[in-house]
Short mmCIF file of C-alpha atoms in Angstrom, two decimals:
data_model
loop_
_atom_site.label_atom_id
_atom_site.label_comp_id
_atom_site.label_asym_id
_atom_site.label_seq_id
_atom_site.Cartn_x
_atom_site.Cartn_y
_atom_site.Cartn_z
CA UNK A 1093 140.40 106.60 108.01
CA UNK A 1094 138.18 103.63 108.79
CA UNK A 1095 135.21 105.02 106.85
CA UNK A 1096 136.99 105.81 103.60
CA UNK A 1097 135.01 104.41 100.67
CA UNK A 1098 132.81 102.31 102.99
CA UNK A 1099 129.61 103.01 101.04
CA UNK A 1100 129.28 102.79 97.25
CA UNK A 1101 126.22 103.90 95.30
CA UNK A 1102 125.53 103.18 91.64
CA UNK A 1103 122.68 104.80 89.73
CA UNK A 1104 121.37 107.48 87.40
CA UNK A 1105 122.83 110.95 88.00
CA UNK A 1106 120.13 113.42 86.91
CA UNK A 1107 119.84 117.16 87.09
CA UNK A 1108 116.52 118.01 88.75
CA UNK A 1109 114.57 120.78 87.03
CA UNK A 1110 112.20 121.67 89.82
CA UNK A 1111 109.19 123.99 89.77
CA UNK A 1112 105.92 124.58 91.56
CA UNK A 1113 103.30 124.02 88.83
CA UNK A 1114 99.50 123.79 88.85
CA UNK A 1115 96.84 121.09 88.46
CA UNK A 1116 96.14 122.12 84.88
CA UNK A 1117 99.79 121.46 83.99
CA UNK A 1118 99.66 118.03 85.65
CA UNK A 1119 96.50 117.11 83.74
CA UNK A 1120 97.82 118.29 80.40
CA UNK A 1121 100.89 116.10 80.67
CA UNK A 1122 99.06 113.22 82.38
CA UNK A 1123 101.15 113.45 85.57
CA UNK A 1124 100.14 111.96 88.91
CA UNK A 1125 101.50 113.31 92.19
CA UNK A 1126 103.69 111.07 94.38
CA UNK A 1127 104.77 109.10 91.30
CA UNK A 1128 107.97 108.63 89.29
CA UNK A 1129 108.00 107.77 85.59
CA UNK A 1130 110.25 107.85 82.55
CA UNK A 1131 109.55 110.61 80.02
CA UNK A 1132 107.58 109.67 76.89
CA UNK A 1133 106.97 111.58 73.66
CA UNK A 1134 104.03 113.42 75.23
CA UNK A 1135 106.42 114.94 77.78
CA UNK A 1136 108.91 116.29 75.22
CA UNK A 1137 107.67 119.90 75.30
CA UNK A 1138 107.18 119.86 79.07
CA UNK A 1139 110.78 120.71 80.06
CA UNK A 1140 110.78 123.73 77.77
CA UNK A 1141 107.41 124.91 79.11
CA UNK A 1142 108.56 124.52 82.72
CA UNK A 1143 111.65 126.67 82.19
CA UNK A 1144 109.78 129.40 80.29
CA UNK A 1145 106.58 129.54 82.34
CA UNK A 1146 107.60 128.72 85.92
CA UNK A 1147 110.35 129.68 88.30
CA UNK A 1148 112.65 126.65 88.00
CA UNK A 1149 115.56 125.53 90.16
CA UNK A 1150 118.36 123.27 88.93
CA UNK A 1151 119.49 120.80 91.59
CA UNK A 1152 121.91 117.87 91.14
CA UNK A 1153 119.82 114.79 91.80
CA UNK A 1154 119.02 111.23 90.82
CA UNK A 1155 117.71 108.88 93.51
CA UNK A 1156 120.88 106.94 94.37
CA UNK A 1157 123.12 109.99 94.19
CA UNK A 1158 120.75 111.86 96.55
CA UNK A 1159 120.93 109.06 99.13
CA UNK A 1160 124.72 108.84 98.91
CA UNK A 1161 125.09 112.61 99.33
CA UNK A 1162 122.84 112.61 102.40
CA UNK A 1163 124.77 109.70 103.96
CA UNK A 1164 127.99 111.60 103.28
CA UNK A 1165 126.52 114.77 104.83
CA UNK A 1166 125.56 113.01 108.05
CA UNK A 1167 128.85 111.09 108.27
CA UNK A 1168 130.87 114.32 107.82
CA UNK A 1169 133.95 112.25 106.89
CA UNK A 1170 135.21 113.24 103.46
CA UNK A 1171 135.40 110.38 100.97
CA UNK A 1172 133.37 107.96 103.12
CA UNK A 1173 131.09 107.46 100.12
CA UNK A 1174 131.55 106.90 96.39
CA UNK A 1175 129.15 107.10 93.47
CA UNK A 1176 129.21 105.67 89.95
CA UNK A 1177 126.92 106.61 87.05
CA UNK A 1178 126.91 108.17 83.58
CA UNK A 1179 126.75 111.86 82.61
CA UNK A 1180 127.22 113.75 79.36
CA UNK A 1181 130.19 115.91 78.44
CA UNK A 1182 128.30 119.18 78.84
CA UNK A 1183 127.51 122.09 81.14
CA UNK A 1184 125.07 120.07 83.26
CA UNK A 1185 127.67 117.29 83.57
CA UNK A 1186 130.31 119.72 84.77
CA UNK A 1187 127.79 121.09 87.28
CA UNK A 1188 127.17 117.54 88.51
CA UNK A 1189 130.89 116.87 89.03
CA UNK A 1190 131.34 120.12 90.92
CA UNK A 1191 128.31 119.37 93.09
CA UNK A 1192 129.50 115.86 93.95
CA UNK A 1193 132.96 117.05 94.97
CA UNK A 1194 131.46 119.82 97.10
CA UNK A 1195 129.33 117.22 98.85
CA UNK A 1196 132.47 115.23 99.73
CA UNK A 1197 131.43 112.23 97.63
CA UNK A 1198 134.04 110.45 95.53
CA UNK A 1199 132.16 110.62 92.20
CA UNK A 1200 133.47 108.50 89.34
CA UNK A 1201 131.30 109.27 86.34
CA UNK A 1202 131.44 107.57 83.00
CA UNK A 1203 131.22 110.47 80.52
CA UNK A 1204 129.31 109.88 77.31
CA UNK A 1205 130.53 112.03 74.40
CA UNK A 1206 127.32 111.89 72.37
CA UNK A 1207 124.45 112.16 74.86
CA UNK A 1208 123.42 115.05 77.12
CA UNK A 1209 123.38 114.68 80.91
CA UNK A 1210 120.06 113.28 82.12
CA UNK A 1211 117.41 115.53 83.59
CA UNK A 1212 114.39 114.99 85.80
CA UNK A 1213 111.37 117.27 85.85
CA UNK A 1214 110.17 117.72 89.42
CA UNK A 1215 106.59 119.01 89.35
CA UNK A 1216 105.43 120.25 92.72
CA UNK A 1217 101.80 120.95 93.68
CA UNK A 1218 100.85 121.53 97.32
CA UNK A 1219 104.22 120.23 98.51
CA UNK A 1220 103.73 116.84 96.81
CA UNK A 1221 106.06 115.97 93.96
CA UNK A 1222 105.93 114.02 90.72
CA UNK A 1223 109.09 112.98 88.85
CA UNK A 1224 109.45 112.61 85.09
CA UNK A 1225 112.95 111.47 84.18
CA UNK A 1226 114.63 111.95 80.83
CA UNK A 1227 117.59 109.61 81.41
CA UNK A 1228 119.67 110.58 78.33
CA UNK A 1229 123.32 109.93 79.29
CA UNK A 1230 122.37 108.18 82.56
CA UNK A 1231 120.93 105.44 80.34
CA UNK A 1232 124.31 104.88 78.66
CA UNK A 1233 126.19 103.43 81.63
CA UNK A 1234 128.21 100.35 80.67
CA UNK A 1235 129.67 97.69 82.95
CA UNK A 1236 133.00 98.11 81.09
CA UNK A 1237 133.43 101.34 83.09
CA UNK A 1238 132.78 99.47 86.35
CA UNK A 1239 135.34 96.80 85.41
CA UNK A 1240 138.16 99.35 84.97
CA UNK A 1241 140.69 98.68 87.75
CA UNK A 1242 140.35 102.16 89.30
CA UNK A 1243 136.54 101.79 89.52
CA UNK A 1244 136.46 98.15 90.56
CA UNK A 1245 138.83 99.21 93.37
CA UNK A 1246 135.88 101.23 94.78
CA UNK A 1247 133.79 98.04 94.81
CA UNK A 1248 136.61 96.13 96.53
CA UNK A 1249 136.97 98.86 99.14
CA UNK A 1250 133.28 99.31 99.95
CA UNK A 1251 131.54 97.22 102.61
CA UNK A 1252 128.04 98.51 101.83
CA UNK A 1253 126.32 98.99 98.47
CA UNK A 1254 123.19 100.92 97.57
CA UNK A 1255 121.49 100.91 94.19
CA UNK A 1256 118.06 102.40 93.47
CA UNK A 1257 115.68 100.21 91.46
CA UNK A 1258 115.81 102.79 88.66
CA UNK A 1259 119.23 101.43 87.66
CA UNK A 1260 117.57 98.11 86.70
CA UNK A 1261 116.46 99.80 83.47
CA UNK A 1262 120.03 100.86 82.66
CA UNK A 1263 122.71 98.31 83.53
CA UNK A 1264 121.54 95.06 85.12
CA UNK A 1265 124.93 93.49 84.35
CA UNK A 1266 126.65 96.12 86.52
CA UNK A 1267 124.20 95.34 89.33
CA UNK A 1268 124.95 91.62 88.87
CA UNK A 1269 128.70 92.19 89.27
CA UNK A 1270 128.26 94.16 92.49
CA UNK A 1271 125.57 91.84 93.92
CA UNK A 1272 127.70 88.74 93.36
CA UNK A 1273 130.77 90.45 94.83
CA UNK A 1274 128.77 91.44 97.94
CA UNK A 1275 127.41 87.91 98.42
CA UNK A 1276 130.82 86.29 97.92
CA UNK A 1277 132.53 88.66 100.37
CA UNK A 1278 129.87 88.90 103.11
CA UNK A 1279 129.21 92.55 102.34
CA UNK A 1280 125.86 94.32 102.65
CA UNK A 1281 123.90 94.82 99.41
CA UNK A 1282 120.86 97.13 99.49
CA UNK A 1283 118.33 98.23 96.89
CA UNK A 1284 115.14 100.25 96.61
CA UNK A 1285 111.84 99.33 94.95
CA UNK A 1286 111.99 102.96 93.73
CA UNK A 1287 108.74 103.29 91.73
CA UNK A 1288 105.55 101.41 90.87
CA UNK A 1289 106.63 101.14 87.20
CA UNK A 1290 109.85 99.36 88.24
CA UNK A 1291 107.86 96.78 90.24
CA UNK A 1292 105.43 96.33 87.32
CA UNK A 1293 107.50 96.48 84.16
CA UNK A 1294 110.92 95.41 85.44
CA UNK A 1295 109.60 92.66 87.72
CA UNK A 1296 111.88 89.95 86.27
CA UNK A 1297 115.02 92.04 86.73
CA UNK A 1298 113.93 93.01 90.24
CA UNK A 1299 113.15 89.39 91.14
CA UNK A 1300 116.55 88.30 89.84
CA UNK A 1301 118.39 90.57 92.27
CA UNK A 1302 116.07 90.20 95.26
CA UNK A 1303 117.96 87.15 96.59
CA UNK A 1304 121.05 89.35 96.93
CA UNK A 1305 119.30 92.18 98.78
CA UNK A 1306 120.06 92.37 102.50
CA UNK A 1307 117.95 95.52 102.89
CA UNK A 1308 115.00 96.43 100.69
CA UNK A 1309 113.75 100.01 100.88
CA UNK A 1310 110.52 101.38 99.42
CA UNK A 1311 107.39 103.39 100.11
CA UNK A 1312 103.84 102.20 100.68
CA UNK A 1313 102.71 102.68 97.04
CA UNK A 1314 105.66 100.68 95.72
CA UNK A 1315 105.13 97.95 98.33
CA UNK A 1316 101.46 97.58 97.31
CA UNK A 1317 102.39 97.45 93.62
CA UNK A 1318 105.04 94.81 94.42
CA UNK A 1319 102.37 92.78 96.24
CA UNK A 1320 99.94 93.09 93.34
CA UNK A 1321 102.40 91.96 90.64
CA UNK A 1322 103.44 89.00 92.80
CA UNK A 1323 99.80 87.95 93.25
CA UNK A 1324 99.89 88.29 97.03
CA UNK A 1325 96.39 89.74 97.24
CA UNK A 1326 97.09 91.97 100.20
CA UNK A 1327 97.35 95.74 100.51
CA UNK A 1328 98.51 95.56 104.11
CA UNK A 1329 101.96 97.16 104.14
CA UNK A 1330 103.07 95.28 107.26
CA UNK A 1331 102.20 91.91 105.72
CA UNK A 1332 103.90 92.86 102.46
CA UNK A 1333 107.07 93.98 104.29
CA UNK A 1334 107.24 90.62 106.09
CA UNK A 1335 106.67 88.69 102.86
CA UNK A 1336 109.45 90.61 101.08
CA UNK A 1337 111.84 89.96 103.98
CA UNK A 1338 111.10 86.22 103.78
CA UNK A 1339 111.78 85.75 100.06
CA UNK A 1340 114.78 83.45 99.35
CA UNK A 1341 118.33 84.75 99.84
CA UNK A 1342 121.43 84.10 97.73
CA UNK A 1343 123.69 83.91 100.75
CA UNK A 1344 122.77 82.88 104.26
CA UNK A 1345 125.18 85.29 105.96
CA UNK A 1346 122.69 88.12 106.46
CA UNK A 1347 118.94 87.98 106.93
CA UNK A 1348 116.87 90.37 104.83
CA UNK A 1349 115.28 93.43 106.42
CA UNK A 1350 112.52 95.37 104.66
CA UNK A 1351 112.12 99.07 105.38
CA UNK A 1352 108.96 100.75 104.06
CA UNK A 1353 108.26 104.46 104.53
CA UNK A 1354 104.67 105.73 104.51
CA UNK A 1355 104.86 109.50 104.25
CA UNK A 1356 103.64 110.97 107.53
CA UNK A 1357 102.68 107.50 108.83
CA UNK A 1358 105.15 105.31 110.76
CA UNK A 1359 108.09 103.60 109.07
CA UNK A 1360 107.47 99.87 108.83
CA UNK A 1361 110.48 97.60 109.41
CA UNK A 1362 110.19 93.83 108.94
CA UNK A 1363 112.76 91.30 110.14
CA UNK A 1364 112.56 87.74 111.48
CA UNK A 1365 108.87 87.54 110.56
CA UNK A 1366 107.95 90.48 112.80
CA UNK A 1367 107.17 94.14 112.14
CA UNK A 1368 108.24 97.18 114.12
CA UNK A 1369 106.67 100.58 113.51
CA UNK A 1370 108.66 103.78 114.04
CA UNK A 1371 106.82 107.13 114.09
CA UNK A 1372 108.25 109.86 111.87
CA UNK A 1373 108.92 113.45 112.93
CA UNK A 1374 105.68 115.24 112.11
CA UNK A 1375 105.93 118.57 110.33
CA UNK A 1376 103.32 121.33 110.31
CA UNK A 1377 101.92 121.71 106.77
CA UNK A 1378 103.10 125.31 106.46
CA UNK A 1379 106.73 124.18 106.90
CA UNK A 1380 106.55 121.66 104.05
CA UNK A 1381 108.37 122.94 100.96
CA UNK A 1382 108.30 119.77 98.84
CA UNK A 1383 108.63 116.02 99.25
CA UNK A 1384 111.19 115.71 96.43
CA UNK A 1385 114.08 113.62 97.76
CA UNK A 1386 112.34 112.66 101.03
CA UNK A 1387 112.59 108.91 100.41
CA UNK A 1388 116.15 109.26 99.12
CA UNK A 1389 117.10 111.28 102.19
CA UNK A 1390 115.55 108.67 104.47
CA UNK A 1391 117.73 105.97 102.88
CA UNK A 1392 120.81 108.20 103.11
CA UNK A 1393 120.23 108.85 106.80
CA UNK A 1394 119.58 105.16 107.44
CA UNK A 1395 122.76 104.09 105.63
CA UNK A 1396 124.87 106.70 107.48
CA UNK A 1397 124.22 104.77 110.70
CA UNK A 1398 124.17 101.29 109.15
CA UNK A 1399 127.77 101.68 107.95
CA UNK A 1400 128.68 102.52 111.57
CA UNK A 1401 126.96 99.29 112.66
CA UNK A 1402 124.47 101.21 114.80
CA UNK A 1403 121.24 99.47 115.90
CA UNK A 1404 118.23 99.47 113.59
CA UNK A 1405 116.40 102.04 115.75
CA UNK A 1406 119.26 104.51 115.22
CA UNK A 1407 119.29 103.86 111.46
CA UNK A 1408 115.57 104.66 111.26
CA UNK A 1409 115.95 107.69 113.53
CA UNK A 1410 118.67 109.11 111.26
CA UNK A 1411 116.52 108.34 108.21
CA UNK A 1412 113.57 110.23 109.70
CA UNK A 1413 115.84 113.11 110.70
CA UNK A 1414 117.24 113.44 107.16
CA UNK A 1415 113.82 113.23 105.50
CA UNK A 1416 112.48 115.86 107.88
CA UNK A 1417 115.32 118.25 106.93
CA UNK A 1418 114.90 117.68 103.19
CA UNK A 1419 111.13 118.27 103.01
CA UNK A 1420 111.64 121.73 104.49
CA UNK A 1421 113.87 122.66 101.54
CA UNK A 1422 113.60 122.60 97.78
CA UNK A 1423 114.86 119.32 96.30
CA UNK A 1424 117.35 117.05 98.02
CA UNK A 1425 119.42 119.81 99.63
CA UNK A 1426 120.58 120.31 103.20
CA UNK A 1427 122.26 122.87 105.47
CA UNK A 1428 126.05 122.90 105.80
CA UNK A 1429 126.20 120.74 108.92
CA UNK A 1430 123.78 118.13 110.24
CA UNK A 1431 122.18 118.46 113.64
CA UNK A 1432 121.81 114.73 114.30
CA UNK A 1433 123.12 113.37 117.58
#
């Protein structure tokens, strides 16, 4: 099959613990909506409180893994995608493996004996989500696992790579290996800005890999934070998208394209110094369940067409389709078959 192993994702596999909470809960734990952060000491008791006080759902997640699963779902060709990351040897880890296989993704987890599988609290208020990740085992990924012949074979086989910015905090050396391989072999390397804190506090790591990125994904908040930390003095998302696309490249084979989503506003795509805006599929408020996984789903939809070498318009259309499906469901989940033509 031509598509087998064409897309490889590498990132933090996390089990989403999702619940509709209230404003008082957000305030008490100092949580802002539409944000993603790493858990601190003040969040320690939060997971326990969520499970005892609210109606929680457990959903296999993690940004990169979500995108890969959505791409796999739209492609409907078993084994077209692979995913690498670290889980614990526990119940949640077993759940994660089962979920990946069911989704048709070739998951190759590094299993850490001593650390529990990572979790992510998804706090939903009025359909908007906030993510607080407790990486645990996801934080233990080592490039030694990637270098094992059976795992490096996945890198050799893939023609497209996707890594969320969150992985910059875990294993930059693994990213380096994949980025250099992609550049040396004319493959497509894509990443996501992922969260304001990545742009702010992991700026050096992000800047180091930017030259390798052929596609940069992100949302409007992340783009504005990126602009601020780079001293660009503009909040205009279109300008920022162009500027990101024009930053230096490691290899001249592919130009860089920046793709910025803006919630219900049009998707902003910058290439060759120009911007195109693509309207999203608008959804009546009463149909919105939660925005958890919307950005991930957009990337997954986009990549499902990119690996088929479809035009940019089609990639964006599939991204918007996938995001629209996911926001009408809890977490990054989808019906059995896609309805994308």
